[in-house]
Tab-separated table of C-alpha atoms in Angstrom:
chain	number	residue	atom	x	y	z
T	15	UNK	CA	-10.056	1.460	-4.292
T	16	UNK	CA	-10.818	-0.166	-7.620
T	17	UNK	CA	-14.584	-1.094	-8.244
T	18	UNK	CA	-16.913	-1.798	-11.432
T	19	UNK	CA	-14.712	-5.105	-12.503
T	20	UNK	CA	-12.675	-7.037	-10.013
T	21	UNK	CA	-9.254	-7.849	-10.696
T	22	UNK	CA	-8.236	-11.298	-10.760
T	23	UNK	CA	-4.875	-11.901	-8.068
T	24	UNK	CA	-2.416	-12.093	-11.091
T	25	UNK	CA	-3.619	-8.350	-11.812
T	26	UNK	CA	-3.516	-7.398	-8.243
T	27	UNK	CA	-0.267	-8.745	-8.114
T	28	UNK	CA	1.251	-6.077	-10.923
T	29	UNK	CA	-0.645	-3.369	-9.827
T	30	UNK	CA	1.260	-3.749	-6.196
T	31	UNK	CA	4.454	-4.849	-8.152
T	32	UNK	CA	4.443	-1.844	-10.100
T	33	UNK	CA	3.169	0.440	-7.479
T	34	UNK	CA	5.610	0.174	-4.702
T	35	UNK	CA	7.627	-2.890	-5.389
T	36	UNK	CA	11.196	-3.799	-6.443
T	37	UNK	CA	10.880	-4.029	-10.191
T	38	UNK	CA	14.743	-4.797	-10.715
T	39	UNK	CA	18.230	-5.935	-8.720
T	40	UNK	CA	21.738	-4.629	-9.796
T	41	UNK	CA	24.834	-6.311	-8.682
T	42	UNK	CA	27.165	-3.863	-6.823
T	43	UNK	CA	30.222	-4.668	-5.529
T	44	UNK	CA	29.207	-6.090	-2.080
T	45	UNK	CA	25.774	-8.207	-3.094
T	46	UNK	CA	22.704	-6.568	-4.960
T	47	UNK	CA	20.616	-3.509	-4.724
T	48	UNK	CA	17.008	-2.925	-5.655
T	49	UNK	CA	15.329	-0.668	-7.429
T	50	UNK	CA	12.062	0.088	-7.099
T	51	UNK	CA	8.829	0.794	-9.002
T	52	UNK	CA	8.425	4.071	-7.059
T	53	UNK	CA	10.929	6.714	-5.544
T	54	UNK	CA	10.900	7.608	-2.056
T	55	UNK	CA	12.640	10.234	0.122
T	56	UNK	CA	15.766	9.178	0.361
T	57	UNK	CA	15.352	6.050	-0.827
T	58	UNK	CA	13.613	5.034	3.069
T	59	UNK	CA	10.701	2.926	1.648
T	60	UNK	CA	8.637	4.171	4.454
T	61	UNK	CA	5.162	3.424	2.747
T	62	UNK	CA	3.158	0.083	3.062
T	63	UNK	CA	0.598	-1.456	1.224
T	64	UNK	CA	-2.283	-3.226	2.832
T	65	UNK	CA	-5.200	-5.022	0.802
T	66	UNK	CA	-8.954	-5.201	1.760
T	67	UNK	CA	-10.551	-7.268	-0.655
T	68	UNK	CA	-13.885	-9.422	-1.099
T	69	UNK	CA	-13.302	-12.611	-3.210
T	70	UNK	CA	-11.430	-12.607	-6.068
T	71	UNK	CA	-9.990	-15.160	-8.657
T	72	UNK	CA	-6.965	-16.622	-6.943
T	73	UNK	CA	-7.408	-15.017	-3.309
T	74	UNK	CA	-9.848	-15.585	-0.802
T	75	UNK	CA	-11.499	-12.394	1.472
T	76	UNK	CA	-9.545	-11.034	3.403
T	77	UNK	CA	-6.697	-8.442	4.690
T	78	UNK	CA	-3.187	-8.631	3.165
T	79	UNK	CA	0.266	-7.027	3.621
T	80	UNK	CA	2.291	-6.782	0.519
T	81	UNK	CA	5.784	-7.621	1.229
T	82	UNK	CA	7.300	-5.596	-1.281
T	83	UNK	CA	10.930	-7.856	-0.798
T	84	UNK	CA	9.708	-11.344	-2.000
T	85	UNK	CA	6.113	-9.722	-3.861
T	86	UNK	CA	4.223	-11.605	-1.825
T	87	UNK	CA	0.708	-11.272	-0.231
T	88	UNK	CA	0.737	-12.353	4.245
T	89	UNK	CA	-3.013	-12.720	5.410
T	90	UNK	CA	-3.590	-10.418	8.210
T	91	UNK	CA	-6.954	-11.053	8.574
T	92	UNK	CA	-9.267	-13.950	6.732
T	93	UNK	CA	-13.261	-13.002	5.651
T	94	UNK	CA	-14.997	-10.281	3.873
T	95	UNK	CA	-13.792	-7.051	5.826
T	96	UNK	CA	-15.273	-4.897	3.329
T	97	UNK	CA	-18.064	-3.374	5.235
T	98	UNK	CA	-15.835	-2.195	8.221
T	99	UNK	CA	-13.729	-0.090	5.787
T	100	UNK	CA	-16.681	1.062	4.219
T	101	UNK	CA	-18.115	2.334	7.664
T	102	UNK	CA	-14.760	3.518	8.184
T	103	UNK	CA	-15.462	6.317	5.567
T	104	UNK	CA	-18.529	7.411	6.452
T	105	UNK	CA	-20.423	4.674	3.428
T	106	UNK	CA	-18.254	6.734	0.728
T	107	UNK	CA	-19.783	4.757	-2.728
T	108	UNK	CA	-16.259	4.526	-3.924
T	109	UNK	CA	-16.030	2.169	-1.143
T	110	UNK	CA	-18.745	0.489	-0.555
T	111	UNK	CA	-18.746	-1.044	-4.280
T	112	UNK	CA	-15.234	-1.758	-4.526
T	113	UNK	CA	-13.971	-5.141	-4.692
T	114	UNK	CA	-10.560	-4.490	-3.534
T	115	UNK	CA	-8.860	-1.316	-1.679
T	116	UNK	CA	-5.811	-0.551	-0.997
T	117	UNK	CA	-4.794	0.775	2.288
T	118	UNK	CA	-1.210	2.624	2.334
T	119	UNK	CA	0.613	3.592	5.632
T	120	UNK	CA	3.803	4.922	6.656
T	121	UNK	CA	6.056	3.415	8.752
T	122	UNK	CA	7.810	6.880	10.066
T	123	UNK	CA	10.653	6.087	11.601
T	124	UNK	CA	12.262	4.642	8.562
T	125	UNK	CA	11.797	8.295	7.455
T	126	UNK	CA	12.151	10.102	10.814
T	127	UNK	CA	15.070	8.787	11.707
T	128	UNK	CA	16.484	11.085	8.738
T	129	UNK	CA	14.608	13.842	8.483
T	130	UNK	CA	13.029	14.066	11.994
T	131	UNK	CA	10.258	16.657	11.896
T	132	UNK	CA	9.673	16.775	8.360
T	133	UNK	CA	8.957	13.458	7.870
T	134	UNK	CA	5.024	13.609	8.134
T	135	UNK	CA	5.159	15.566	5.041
T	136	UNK	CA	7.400	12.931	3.668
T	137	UNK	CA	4.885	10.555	4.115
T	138	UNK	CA	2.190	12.032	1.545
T	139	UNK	CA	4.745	12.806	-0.931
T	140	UNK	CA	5.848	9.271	-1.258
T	141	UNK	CA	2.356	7.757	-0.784
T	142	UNK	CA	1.147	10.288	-3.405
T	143	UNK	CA	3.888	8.562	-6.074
T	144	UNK	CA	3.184	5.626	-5.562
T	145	UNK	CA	-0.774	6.333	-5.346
T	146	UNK	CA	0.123	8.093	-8.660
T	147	UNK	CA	1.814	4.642	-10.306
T	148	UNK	CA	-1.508	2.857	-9.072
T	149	UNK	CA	-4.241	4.813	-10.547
T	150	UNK	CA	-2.168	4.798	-13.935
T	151	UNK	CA	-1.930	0.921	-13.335
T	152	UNK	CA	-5.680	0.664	-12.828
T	153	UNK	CA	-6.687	2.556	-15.660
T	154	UNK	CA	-4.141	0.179	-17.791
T	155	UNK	CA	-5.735	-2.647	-17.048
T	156	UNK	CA	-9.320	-1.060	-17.639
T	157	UNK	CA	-10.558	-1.264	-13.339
T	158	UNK	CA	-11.894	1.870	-12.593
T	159	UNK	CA	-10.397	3.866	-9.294
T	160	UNK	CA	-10.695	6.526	-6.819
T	161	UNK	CA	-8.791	7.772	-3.804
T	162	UNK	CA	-10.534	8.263	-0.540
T	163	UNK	CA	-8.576	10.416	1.814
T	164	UNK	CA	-11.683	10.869	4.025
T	165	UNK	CA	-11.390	7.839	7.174
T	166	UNK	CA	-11.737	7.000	10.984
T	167	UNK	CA	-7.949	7.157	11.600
T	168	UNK	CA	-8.169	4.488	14.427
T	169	UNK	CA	-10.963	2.470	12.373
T	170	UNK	CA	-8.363	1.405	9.392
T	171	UNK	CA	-5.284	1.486	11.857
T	172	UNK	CA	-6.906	-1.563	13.559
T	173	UNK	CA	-8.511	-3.264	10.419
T	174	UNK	CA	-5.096	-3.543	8.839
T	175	UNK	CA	-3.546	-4.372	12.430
T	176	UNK	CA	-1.172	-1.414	12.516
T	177	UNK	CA	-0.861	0.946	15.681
T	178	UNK	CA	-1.499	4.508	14.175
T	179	UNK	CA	1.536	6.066	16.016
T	180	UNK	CA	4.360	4.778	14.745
T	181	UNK	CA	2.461	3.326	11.552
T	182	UNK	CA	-0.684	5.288	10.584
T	183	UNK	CA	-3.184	4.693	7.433
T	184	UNK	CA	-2.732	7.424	5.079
């Protein structure tokens, strides 16, 4: 979550560009293949990013999937779902006063499918590079962050409309 100053949706934009998006294309043989901002085991792309935000410059309230293949924001939800995530987490402060969090789940059988049992741990090792590219992103752009690993599982599963089996909030 990123409190203090709000980032305006151009910002937003670059920190989820440069956290887990495709950041260049190189043509191969057959078509094109991406490259993106943050590895992955074995190159599966099993983590998603999900926004909770207030209103900001550009974007109204609301819940947002970032579709990492055109770098574009889909509405999941419209209104100020703030407070709900903030319950979620038992009030944590880091929560409470941010103006936009960042909710990021796996999708496991893009990584299970692979690596079968093993792939939970998968899962925090890839969220946990690109959490790493968005903290450094945050400070860049002088927003102030935290990580909250503390959460009602089934609370966040629902407020970012994802089923918490086969895609769970990390």
């Amino acid at each position: 979550s990123t409190r203090e100053s709000a980032p305006d949706l151009p910002t937003l934009e670059v920190l989820l560009k440069l956290s887990a998006g495709i950041t260049k294309w190189l043509k191969v043989p057959n078509g094109k293949m991406a490259f993106r901002a943050a590895s992955c085991t074995g190159a599966m792309y099993h983590i998603e990013l999900y926004v909770v935000c207030g209103e900001l410059e550009g974007l109204p309230a609301g819940v947002y999937q970032y579709g990492v293949h055109d770098d574009a924001l889909r509405r999941v939800r419209s209104g100020d779902f703030r407070s709900a995530l903030e319950g979620a987490t038992g009030n944590h402060p880091g929560v409470a006063d941010a103006p936009v969090t960042i909710v990021y789940t796996s999708v496991f059988w893009r990584n299970a499918w692979k690596y079968q049992g093993r792939a939970y741990r998968h899962a925090y090792w890839d969220g946990g590079t690109i959490l790493a590219n968005t903290l450094a992103l945050a400070t860049s752009h002088g927003l102030s962050a935290s990580v909250v690993t503390g959460f009602v599982d089934s609370a966040v599963n629902r407020l970012v409309d994802v089923d918490g089996a086969k895609e769970p909030a990390l």
